Amino acid sequence: MSTISDPGPFARELLHKLDLKPPIDVFFICDNFNIIIKNDKLRDFEAVFILHKGAKKIVLNENINYETRKNFTIAHEIGHYILPWHKQTMYICDSIDIQSFQSKKSEEVEANRFAAELLIPTEYLLDDIKNKEINIALIKQLAEKYKVSLTSIGIRIVENTYNPIALVLSENGKIKWSIKSKSFLKKILPNGTYLREQSFAFDFFNGNCIPAGPQMVYSIGWLENGSFYEYIKEESLQMPNLNMVLTLLTFENQEEEFNDNEFDDW
Ligand SMILES: [Zn+2]
């Protein structure tokens, strides 16, 4: 992967210039730059940004159902327009690059980071999570406030908290991706691993309901070096429409985890 430049300052400058506060109206931003938004058939692509003889257009895949996803995708395309080193006159953006946040293409990663900072500006987010217990209820509440998906806000919280927390998205019984805060020092099971029966997320894919609120589970359910002697706090949220489960992992006893020397590649 080529080097990623930080698009954050460009998103913040844009918000400042247009005097915008969350929830950010991406349509207003497009109006401001005379960027036309169109919905069209795009097969597997999420969206296209086109700059042609000074005219600017974003074409969105007409199959995008969720408003939050639409907002993020438009913010991503605005990133291609605003970031000065994004010089192509056309960006054809794959759903997988925008949705997975694990794209290998540097310009796609940058446009995603631009979108994340534009829709969930760090200064507001830090205020919203200060001295708060991070749980699914807070993730839901902030997703509502910023008009973004649960995963978008969840990722931003994990990136900006001092608490040892991790977020895991599971799909079809397997871990799709995970992200952890700097102080979460344990290794989560790798992407693509089948969920283990010691987790509540496993239950959802086996036809059972997940109890609301945090639950203590054996760490072997989620961690690479987990065991039946150690517990981890799991709060899982089933998303039946997407056949996915979003899981928040935390430790009851944070001190113990801080003293662990198991640093990995953060
Ligand atoms: Zn793109």
PDB file of N, CA and C in Angstrom, residues 68-163:
ATOM      1  N   THR A  68     -27.850   6.579   6.079  1.00  0.00           N
ATOM      2  CA  THR A  68     -26.540   6.757   6.701  1.00  0.00           C
ATOM      3  C   THR A  68     -25.429   6.327   5.720  1.00  0.00           C
ATOM      4  N   ARG A  69     -25.694   5.261   4.990  1.00  0.00           N
ATOM      5  CA  ARG A  69     -24.695   4.780   4.024  1.00  0.00           C
ATOM      6  C   ARG A  69     -24.550   5.789   2.873  1.00  0.00           C
ATOM      7  N   LYS A  70     -25.687   6.341   2.454  1.00  0.00           N
ATOM      8  CA  LYS A  70     -25.678   7.356   1.391  1.00  0.00           C
ATOM      9  C   LYS A  70     -24.838   8.558   1.836  1.00  0.00           C
ATOM     10  N   ASN A  71     -25.075   9.006   3.072  1.00  0.00           N
ATOM     11  CA  ASN A  71     -24.320  10.160   3.600  1.00  0.00           C
ATOM     12  C   ASN A  71     -22.825   9.898   3.590  1.00  0.00           C
ATOM     13  N   PHE A  72     -22.458   8.683   4.035  1.00  0.00           N
ATOM     14  CA  PHE A  72     -21.025   8.364   4.109  1.00  0.00           C
ATOM     15  C   PHE A  72     -20.415   8.322   2.707  1.00  0.00           C
ATOM     16  N   THR A  73     -21.150   7.718   1.786  1.00  0.00           N
ATOM     17  CA  THR A  73     -20.633   7.596   0.416  1.00  0.00           C
ATOM     18  C   THR A  73     -20.474   8.969  -0.234  1.00  0.00           C
ATOM     19  N   ILE A  74     -21.459   9.851  -0.026  1.00  0.00           N
ATOM     20  CA  ILE A  74     -21.348  11.203  -0.595  1.00  0.00           C
ATOM     21  C   ILE A  74     -20.159  11.932   0.039  1.00  0.00           C
ATOM     22  N   ALA A  75     -19.998  11.775   1.347  1.00  0.00           N
ATOM     23  CA  ALA A  75     -18.866  12.413   2.041  1.00  0.00           C
ATOM     24  C   ALA A  75     -17.536  11.881   1.488  1.00  0.00           C
ATOM     25  N   HIS A  76     -17.492  10.588   1.191  1.00  0.00           N
ATOM     26  CA  HIS A  76     -16.302   9.963   0.592  1.00  0.00           C
ATOM     27  C   HIS A  76     -15.992  10.618  -0.768  1.00  0.00           C
ATOM     28  N   GLU A  77     -17.029  10.790  -1.584  1.00  0.00           N
ATOM     29  CA  GLU A  77     -16.820  11.382  -2.922  1.00  0.00           C
ATOM     30  C   GLU A  77     -16.416  12.855  -2.811  1.00  0.00           C
ATOM     31  N   ILE A  78     -16.981  13.571  -1.833  1.00  0.00           N
ATOM     32  CA  ILE A  78     -16.565  14.963  -1.601  1.00  0.00           C
ATOM     33  C   ILE A  78     -15.061  14.973  -1.284  1.00  0.00           C
ATOM     34  N   GLY A  79     -14.620  13.935  -0.565  1.00  0.00           N
ATOM     35  CA  GLY A  79     -13.184  13.804  -0.252  1.00  0.00           C
ATOM     36  C   GLY A  79     -12.338  13.754  -1.522  1.00  0.00           C
ATOM     37  N   HIS A  80     -12.766  12.974  -2.498  1.00  0.00           N
ATOM     38  CA  HIS A  80     -12.003  12.907  -3.764  1.00  0.00           C
ATOM     39  C   HIS A  80     -11.945  14.283  -4.429  1.00  0.00           C
ATOM     40  N   TYR A  81     -13.002  15.058  -4.263  1.00  0.00           N
ATOM     41  CA  TYR A  81     -13.029  16.392  -4.873  1.00  0.00           C
ATOM     42  C   TYR A  81     -12.142  17.373  -4.099  1.00  0.00           C
ATOM     43  N   ILE A  82     -12.197  17.309  -2.763  1.00  0.00           N
ATOM     44  CA  ILE A  82     -11.517  18.312  -1.928  1.00  0.00           C
ATOM     45  C   ILE A  82     -10.016  18.046  -1.768  1.00  0.00           C
ATOM     46  N   LEU A  83      -9.637  16.778  -1.599  1.00  0.00           N
ATOM     47  CA  LEU A  83      -8.227  16.493  -1.307  1.00  0.00           C
ATOM     48  C   LEU A  83      -7.374  16.878  -2.519  1.00  0.00           C
ATOM     49  N   PRO A  84      -6.453  17.819  -2.339  1.00  0.00           N
ATOM     50  CA  PRO A  84      -5.765  18.408  -3.491  1.00  0.00           C
ATOM     51  C   PRO A  84      -4.933  17.416  -4.298  1.00  0.00           C
ATOM     52  N   TRP A  85      -4.484  16.320  -3.640  1.00  0.00           N
ATOM     53  CA  TRP A  85      -3.646  15.371  -4.386  1.00  0.00           C
ATOM     54  C   TRP A  85      -4.478  14.261  -5.047  1.00  0.00           C
ATOM     55  N   HIS A  86      -5.779  14.336  -4.902  1.00  0.00           N
ATOM     56  CA  HIS A  86      -6.655  13.409  -5.648  1.00  0.00           C
ATOM     57  C   HIS A  86      -6.964  14.073  -6.990  1.00  0.00           C
ATOM     58  N   LYS A  87      -6.155  13.756  -7.991  1.00  0.00           N
ATOM     59  CA  LYS A  87      -6.187  14.537  -9.225  1.00  0.00           C
ATOM     60  C   LYS A  87      -6.929  13.862 -10.375  1.00  0.00           C
ATOM     61  N   GLN A  88      -7.442  12.657 -10.155  1.00  0.00           N
ATOM     62  CA  GLN A  88      -8.133  12.001 -11.275  1.00  0.00           C
ATOM     63  C   GLN A  88      -9.424  12.751 -11.598  1.00  0.00           C
ATOM     64  N   THR A  89      -9.818  12.684 -12.859  1.00  0.00           N
ATOM     65  CA  THR A  89     -11.071  13.346 -13.234  1.00  0.00           C
ATOM     66  C   THR A  89     -12.250  12.394 -13.040  1.00  0.00           C
ATOM     67  N   MET A  90     -11.934  11.127 -12.746  1.00  0.00           N
ATOM     68  CA  MET A  90     -13.019  10.195 -12.438  1.00  0.00           C
ATOM     69  C   MET A  90     -12.565   9.189 -11.379  1.00  0.00           C
ATOM     70  N   TYR A  91     -13.380   9.031 -10.348  1.00  0.00           N
ATOM     71  CA  TYR A  91     -13.124   8.002  -9.330  1.00  0.00           C
ATOM     72  C   TYR A  91     -14.288   7.023  -9.345  1.00  0.00           C
ATOM     73  N   ILE A  92     -13.982   5.773  -9.628  1.00  0.00           N
ATOM     74  CA  ILE A  92     -15.018   4.742  -9.590  1.00  0.00           C
ATOM     75  C   ILE A  92     -14.785   3.950  -8.311  1.00  0.00           C
ATOM     76  N   CYS A  93     -15.720   4.074  -7.370  1.00  0.00           N
ATOM     77  CA  CYS A  93     -15.459   3.557  -6.021  1.00  0.00           C
ATOM     78  C   CYS A  93     -16.253   2.286  -5.759  1.00  0.00           C
ATOM     79  N   ASP A  94     -15.515   1.255  -5.373  1.00  0.00           N
ATOM     80  CA  ASP A  94     -16.124  -0.046  -5.060  1.00  0.00           C
ATOM     81  C   ASP A  94     -16.802  -0.009  -3.705  1.00  0.00           C
ATOM     82  N   SER A  95     -17.905  -0.730  -3.585  1.00  0.00           N
ATOM     83  CA  SER A  95     -18.593  -0.835  -2.289  1.00  0.00           C
ATOM     84  C   SER A  95     -17.632  -1.366  -1.236  1.00  0.00           C
ATOM     85  N   ILE A  96     -16.865  -2.355  -1.622  1.00  0.00           N
ATOM     86  CA  ILE A  96     -15.986  -3.001  -0.643  1.00  0.00           C
ATOM     87  C   ILE A  96     -14.949  -2.026  -0.090  1.00  0.00           C
ATOM     88  N   ASP A  97     -14.479  -1.101  -0.937  1.00  0.00           N
ATOM     89  CA  ASP A  97     -13.481  -0.130  -0.471  1.00  0.00           C
ATOM     90  C   ASP A  97     -14.097   0.908   0.465  1.00  0.00           C
ATOM     91  N   ILE A  98     -15.359   1.242   0.239  1.00  0.00           N
ATOM     92  CA  ILE A  98     -15.994   2.259   1.085  1.00  0.00           C
ATOM     93  C   ILE A  98     -16.548   1.628   2.351  1.00  0.00           C
ATOM     94  N   GLN A  99     -17.108   0.432   2.218  1.00  0.00           N
ATOM     95  CA  GLN A  99     -17.805  -0.179   3.349  1.00  0.00           C
ATOM     96  C   GLN A  99     -16.892  -0.905   4.332  1.00  0.00           C
ATOM     97  N   SER A 100     -15.824  -1.499   3.835  1.00  0.00           N
ATOM     98  CA  SER A 100     -15.088  -2.402   4.717  1.00  0.00           C
ATOM     99  C   SER A 100     -14.081  -1.680   5.607  1.00  0.00           C
ATOM    100  N   PHE A 101     -13.734  -0.470   5.275  1.00  0.00           N
ATOM    101  CA  PHE A 101     -12.690   0.335   5.908  1.00  0.00           C
ATOM    102  C   PHE A 101     -11.351  -0.388   5.939  1.00  0.00           C
ATOM    103  N   GLN A 102     -11.206  -1.449   5.150  1.00  0.00           N
ATOM    104  CA  GLN A 102      -9.931  -2.153   5.110  1.00  0.00           C
ATOM    105  C   GLN A 102      -9.387  -2.217   3.688  1.00  0.00           C
ATOM    106  N   SER A 103      -9.686  -1.152   2.934  1.00  0.00           N
ATOM    107  CA  SER A 103      -9.225  -1.097   1.562  1.00  0.00           C
ATOM    108  C   SER A 103      -7.703  -1.029   1.509  1.00  0.00           C
ATOM    109  N   LYS A 104      -7.144  -1.561   0.426  1.00  0.00           N
ATOM    110  CA  LYS A 104      -5.690  -1.507   0.249  1.00  0.00           C
ATOM    111  C   LYS A 104      -5.320  -0.319  -0.652  1.00  0.00           C
ATOM    112  N   LYS A 105      -6.346   0.376  -1.167  1.00  0.00           N
ATOM    113  CA  LYS A 105      -6.047   1.483  -2.090  1.00  0.00           C
ATOM    114  C   LYS A 105      -5.945   2.786  -1.305  1.00  0.00           C
ATOM    115  N   SER A 106      -4.782   3.434  -1.378  1.00  0.00           N
ATOM    116  CA  SER A 106      -4.555   4.576  -0.495  1.00  0.00           C
ATOM    117  C   SER A 106      -5.557   5.715  -0.707  1.00  0.00           C
ATOM    118  N   GLU A 107      -5.910   6.013  -1.954  1.00  0.00           N
ATOM    119  CA  GLU A 107      -6.849   7.129  -2.166  1.00  0.00           C
ATOM    120  C   GLU A 107      -8.246   6.785  -1.629  1.00  0.00           C
ATOM    121  N   GLU A 108      -8.607   5.520  -1.671  1.00  0.00           N
ATOM    122  CA  GLU A 108      -9.904   5.106  -1.116  1.00  0.00           C
ATOM    123  C   GLU A 108      -9.887   5.221   0.412  1.00  0.00           C
ATOM    124  N   VAL A 109      -8.764   4.811   1.006  1.00  0.00           N
ATOM    125  CA  VAL A 109      -8.623   4.929   2.469  1.00  0.00           C
ATOM    126  C   VAL A 109      -8.692   6.398   2.869  1.00  0.00           C
ATOM    127  N   GLU A 110      -8.004   7.250   2.110  1.00  0.00           N
ATOM    128  CA  GLU A 110      -7.998   8.683   2.433  1.00  0.00           C
ATOM    129  C   GLU A 110      -9.394   9.285   2.315  1.00  0.00           C
ATOM    130  N   ALA A 111     -10.116   8.912   1.263  1.00  0.00           N
ATOM    131  CA  ALA A 111     -11.478   9.443   1.098  1.00  0.00           C
ATOM    132  C   ALA A 111     -12.373   8.958   2.239  1.00  0.00           C
ATOM    133  N   ASN A 112     -12.155   7.719   2.705  1.00  0.00           N
ATOM    134  CA  ASN A 112     -12.926   7.208   3.851  1.00  0.00           C
ATOM    135  C   ASN A 112     -12.599   7.982   5.122  1.00  0.00           C
ATOM    136  N   ARG A 113     -11.327   8.255   5.311  1.00  0.00           N
ATOM    137  CA  ARG A 113     -10.931   8.999   6.522  1.00  0.00           C
ATOM    138  C   ARG A 113     -11.451  10.425   6.472  1.00  0.00           C
ATOM    139  N   PHE A 114     -11.431  10.998   5.283  1.00  0.00           N
ATOM    140  CA  PHE A 114     -11.995  12.339   5.104  1.00  0.00           C
ATOM    141  C   PHE A 114     -13.475  12.304   5.489  1.00  0.00           C
ATOM    142  N   ALA A 115     -14.195  11.304   4.983  1.00  0.00           N
ATOM    143  CA  ALA A 115     -15.634  11.189   5.256  1.00  0.00           C
ATOM    144  C   ALA A 115     -15.896  11.015   6.753  1.00  0.00           C
ATOM    145  N   ALA A 116     -15.065  10.201   7.404  1.00  0.00           N
ATOM    146  CA  ALA A 116     -15.254   9.948   8.842  1.00  0.00           C
ATOM    147  C   ALA A 116     -15.059  11.223   9.652  1.00  0.00           C
ATOM    148  N   GLU A 117     -14.034  12.002   9.287  1.00  0.00           N
ATOM    149  CA  GLU A 117     -13.776  13.251  10.032  1.00  0.00           C
ATOM    150  C   GLU A 117     -14.831  14.312   9.700  1.00  0.00           C
ATOM    151  N   LEU A 118     -15.309  14.295   8.458  1.00  0.00           N
ATOM    152  CA  LEU A 118     -16.326  15.275   8.048  1.00  0.00           C
ATOM    153  C   LEU A 118     -17.639  15.029   8.792  1.00  0.00           C
ATOM    154  N   LEU A 119     -18.050  13.764   8.850  1.00  0.00           N
ATOM    155  CA  LEU A 119     -19.354  13.445   9.456  1.00  0.00           C
ATOM    156  C   LEU A 119     -19.277  13.355  10.983  1.00  0.00           C
ATOM    157  N   ILE A 120     -18.124  12.938  11.486  1.00  0.00           N
ATOM    158  CA  ILE A 120     -17.959  12.784  12.946  1.00  0.00           C
ATOM    159  C   ILE A 120     -16.696  13.535  13.353  1.00  0.00           C
ATOM    160  N   PRO A 121     -16.774  14.871  13.397  1.00  0.00           N
ATOM    161  CA  PRO A 121     -15.556  15.647  13.686  1.00  0.00           C
ATOM    162  C   PRO A 121     -15.001  15.303  15.070  1.00  0.00           C
ATOM    163  N   THR A 122     -13.679  15.108  15.141  1.00  0.00           N
ATOM    164  CA  THR A 122     -13.029  14.669  16.382  1.00  0.00           C
ATOM    165  C   THR A 122     -13.387  15.561  17.571  1.00  0.00           C
ATOM    166  N   GLU A 123     -13.389  16.874  17.371  1.00  0.00           N
ATOM    167  CA  GLU A 123     -13.612  17.761  18.529  1.00  0.00           C
ATOM    168  C   GLU A 123     -14.995  17.546  19.153  1.00  0.00           C
ATOM    169  N   TYR A 124     -15.990  17.258  18.339  1.00  0.00           N
ATOM    170  CA  TYR A 124     -17.337  17.006  18.883  1.00  0.00           C
ATOM    171  C   TYR A 124     -17.402  15.622  19.525  1.00  0.00           C
ATOM    172  N   LEU A 125     -16.771  14.657  18.855  1.00  0.00           N
ATOM    173  CA  LEU A 125     -16.810  13.291  19.355  1.00  0.00           C
ATOM    174  C   LEU A 125     -16.144  13.183  20.728  1.00  0.00           C
ATOM    175  N   LEU A 126     -14.980  13.827  20.877  1.00  0.00           N
ATOM    176  CA  LEU A 126     -14.268  13.754  22.155  1.00  0.00           C
ATOM    177  C   LEU A 126     -15.140  14.281  23.288  1.00  0.00           C
ATOM    178  N   ASP A 127     -15.852  15.344  23.005  1.00  0.00           N
ATOM    179  CA  ASP A 127     -16.787  15.905  23.992  1.00  0.00           C
ATOM    180  C   ASP A 127     -17.880  14.903  24.350  1.00  0.00           C
ATOM    181  N   ASP A 128     -18.378  14.195  23.330  1.00  0.00           N
ATOM    182  CA  ASP A 128     -19.497  13.265  23.521  1.00  0.00           C
ATOM    183  C   ASP A 128     -19.109  11.982  24.260  1.00  0.00           C
ATOM    184  N   ILE A 129     -17.822  11.620  24.229  1.00  0.00           N
ATOM    185  CA  ILE A 129     -17.449  10.356  24.891  1.00  0.00           C
ATOM    186  C   ILE A 129     -16.680  10.591  26.197  1.00  0.00           C
ATOM    187  N   LYS A 130     -16.393  11.856  26.476  1.00  0.00           N
ATOM    188  CA  LYS A 130     -15.629  12.201  27.681  1.00  0.00           C
ATOM    189  C   LYS A 130     -16.349  11.697  28.938  1.00  0.00           C
ATOM    190  N   ASN A 131     -15.629  10.969  29.762  1.00  0.00           N
ATOM    191  CA  ASN A 131     -16.174  10.454  31.038  1.00  0.00           C
ATOM    192  C   ASN A 131     -17.424   9.585  30.876  1.00  0.00           C
ATOM    193  N   LYS A 132     -17.626   9.053  29.698  1.00  0.00           N
ATOM    194  CA  LYS A 132     -18.811   8.212  29.481  1.00  0.00           C
ATOM    195  C   LYS A 132     -18.392   6.748  29.439  1.00  0.00           C
ATOM    196  N   GLU A 133     -19.286   5.895  29.897  1.00  0.00           N
ATOM    197  CA  GLU A 133     -19.049   4.475  29.709  1.00  0.00           C
ATOM    198  C   GLU A 133     -19.374   4.152  28.254  1.00  0.00           C
ATOM    199  N   ILE A 134     -18.445   3.477  27.582  1.00  0.00           N
ATOM    200  CA  ILE A 134     -18.688   3.152  26.174  1.00  0.00           C
ATOM    201  C   ILE A 134     -19.508   1.859  26.132  1.00  0.00           C
ATOM    202  N   ASN A 135     -20.704   1.949  25.633  1.00  0.00           N
ATOM    203  CA  ASN A 135     -21.533   0.746  25.484  1.00  0.00           C
ATOM    204  C   ASN A 135     -22.385   0.881  24.212  1.00  0.00           C
ATOM    205  N   ILE A 136     -23.139  -0.155  23.934  1.00  0.00           N
ATOM    206  CA  ILE A 136     -23.938  -0.153  22.697  1.00  0.00           C
ATOM    207  C   ILE A 136     -24.973   0.979  22.722  1.00  0.00           C
ATOM    208  N   ALA A 137     -25.512   1.275  23.905  1.00  0.00           N
ATOM    209  CA  ALA A 137     -26.510   2.353  24.000  1.00  0.00           C
ATOM    210  C   ALA A 137     -25.894   3.684  23.569  1.00  0.00           C
ATOM    211  N   LEU A 138     -24.642   3.932  23.983  1.00  0.00           N
ATOM    212  CA  LEU A 138     -23.975   5.182  23.590  1.00  0.00           C
ATOM    213  C   LEU A 138     -23.703   5.190  22.085  1.00  0.00           C
ATOM    214  N   ILE A 139     -23.279   4.038  21.551  1.00  0.00           N
ATOM    215  CA  ILE A 139     -23.017   3.933  20.111  1.00  0.00           C
ATOM    216  C   ILE A 139     -24.300   4.252  19.323  1.00  0.00           C
ATOM    217  N   LYS A 140     -25.422   3.695  19.796  1.00  0.00           N
ATOM    218  CA  LYS A 140     -26.702   3.947  19.112  1.00  0.00           C
ATOM    219  C   LYS A 140     -27.083   5.430  19.195  1.00  0.00           C
ATOM    220  N   GLN A 141     -26.909   5.985  20.379  1.00  0.00           N
ATOM    221  CA  GLN A 141     -27.293   7.375  20.606  1.00  0.00           C
ATOM    222  C   GLN A 141     -26.455   8.327  19.721  1.00  0.00           C
ATOM    223  N   LEU A 142     -25.159   8.044  19.618  1.00  0.00           N
ATOM    224  CA  LEU A 142     -24.302   8.923  18.820  1.00  0.00           C
ATOM    225  C   LEU A 142     -24.496   8.689  17.314  1.00  0.00           C
ATOM    226  N   ALA A 143     -24.818   7.456  16.928  1.00  0.00           N
ATOM    227  CA  ALA A 143     -25.112   7.182  15.513  1.00  0.00           C
ATOM    228  C   ALA A 143     -26.308   8.037  15.083  1.00  0.00           C
ATOM    229  N   GLU A 144     -27.277   8.122  15.985  1.00  0.00           N
ATOM    230  CA  GLU A 144     -28.473   8.927  15.750  1.00  0.00           C
ATOM    231  C   GLU A 144     -28.113  10.416  15.653  1.00  0.00           C
ATOM    232  N   LYS A 145     -27.294  10.864  16.577  1.00  0.00           N
ATOM    233  CA  LYS A 145     -26.915  12.284  16.621  1.00  0.00           C
ATOM    234  C   LYS A 145     -26.150  12.700  15.359  1.00  0.00           C
ATOM    235  N   TYR A 146     -25.196  11.870  14.927  1.00  0.00           N
ATOM    236  CA  TYR A 146     -24.348  12.236  13.785  1.00  0.00           C
ATOM    237  C   TYR A 146     -24.937  11.771  12.452  1.00  0.00           C
ATOM    238  N   LYS A 147     -26.035  11.026  12.505  1.00  0.00           N
ATOM    239  CA  LYS A 147     -26.680  10.478  11.295  1.00  0.00           C
ATOM    240  C   LYS A 147     -25.701   9.606  10.497  1.00  0.00           C
ATOM    241  N   VAL A 148     -25.047   8.697  11.201  1.00  0.00           N
ATOM    242  CA  VAL A 148     -24.114   7.767  10.563  1.00  0.00           C
ATOM    243  C   VAL A 148     -24.452   6.353  11.015  1.00  0.00           C
ATOM    244  N   SER A 149     -23.813   5.366  10.395  1.00  0.00           N
ATOM    245  CA  SER A 149     -24.104   3.976  10.764  1.00  0.00           C
ATOM    246  C   SER A 149     -23.479   3.641  12.123  1.00  0.00           C
ATOM    247  N   LEU A 150     -23.949   2.555  12.712  1.00  0.00           N
ATOM    248  CA  LEU A 150     -23.402   2.110  13.997  1.00  0.00           C
ATOM    249  C   LEU A 150     -21.912   1.775  13.856  1.00  0.00           C
ATOM    250  N   THR A 151     -21.548   1.180  12.728  1.00  0.00           N
ATOM    251  CA  THR A 151     -20.134   0.819  12.567  1.00  0.00           C
ATOM    252  C   THR A 151     -19.269   2.073  12.385  1.00  0.00           C
ATOM    253  N   SER A 152     -19.744   3.067  11.620  1.00  0.00           N
ATOM    254  CA  SER A 152     -18.944   4.295  11.429  1.00  0.00           C
ATOM    255  C   SER A 152     -18.656   4.964  12.763  1.00  0.00           C
ATOM    256  N   ILE A 153     -19.701   5.144  13.571  1.00  0.00           N
ATOM    257  CA  ILE A 153     -19.488   5.832  14.851  1.00  0.00           C
ATOM    258  C   ILE A 153     -18.686   4.937  15.791  1.00  0.00           C
ATOM    259  N   GLY A 154     -18.942   3.633  15.740  1.00  0.00           N
ATOM    260  CA  GLY A 154     -18.216   2.698  16.608  1.00  0.00           C
ATOM    261  C   GLY A 154     -16.711   2.758  16.353  1.00  0.00           C
ATOM    262  N   ILE A 155     -16.340   2.771  15.080  1.00  0.00           N
ATOM    263  CA  ILE A 155     -14.917   2.827  14.724  1.00  0.00           C
ATOM    264  C   ILE A 155     -14.286   4.125  15.238  1.00  0.00           C
ATOM    265  N   ARG A 156     -15.016   5.238  15.047  1.00  0.00           N
ATOM    266  CA  ARG A 156     -14.477   6.538  15.491  1.00  0.00           C
ATOM    267  C   ARG A 156     -14.312   6.574  17.013  1.00  0.00           C
ATOM    268  N   ILE A 157     -15.242   5.950  17.730  1.00  0.00           N
ATOM    269  CA  ILE A 157     -15.130   5.916  19.201  1.00  0.00           C
ATOM    270  C   ILE A 157     -13.905   5.112  19.607  1.00  0.00           C
ATOM    271  N   VAL A 158     -13.746   3.938  19.001  1.00  0.00           N
ATOM    272  CA  VAL A 158     -12.602   3.078  19.335  1.00  0.00           C
ATOM    273  C   VAL A 158     -11.278   3.815  19.060  1.00  0.00           C
ATOM    274  N   GLU A 159     -11.238   4.562  17.959  1.00  0.00           N
ATOM    275  CA  GLU A 159     -10.005   5.279  17.606  1.00  0.00           C
ATOM    276  C   GLU A 159      -9.694   6.420  18.573  1.00  0.00           C
ATOM    277  N   ASN A 160     -10.712   6.903  19.270  1.00  0.00           N
ATOM    278  CA  ASN A 160     -10.523   8.118  20.069  1.00  0.00           C
ATOM    279  C   ASN A 160     -10.681   7.947  21.575  1.00  0.00           C
ATOM    280  N   THR A 161     -10.816   6.713  22.049  1.00  0.00           N
ATOM    281  CA  THR A 161     -11.020   6.527  23.491  1.00  0.00           C
ATOM    282  C   THR A 161      -9.741   6.022  24.165  1.00  0.00           C
ATOM    283  N   TYR A 162      -9.623   6.304  25.462  1.00  0.00           N
ATOM    284  CA  TYR A 162      -8.516   5.764  26.254  1.00  0.00           C
ATOM    285  C   TYR A 162      -8.903   4.418  26.870  1.00  0.00           C
ATOM    286  N   ASN A 163     -10.178   4.092  26.826  1.00  0.00           N
ATOM    287  CA  ASN A 163     -10.633   2.833  27.432  1.00  0.00           C
ATOM    288  C   ASN A 163     -10.211   1.635  26.591  1.00  0.00           C
TER     289      ASN A 163
END
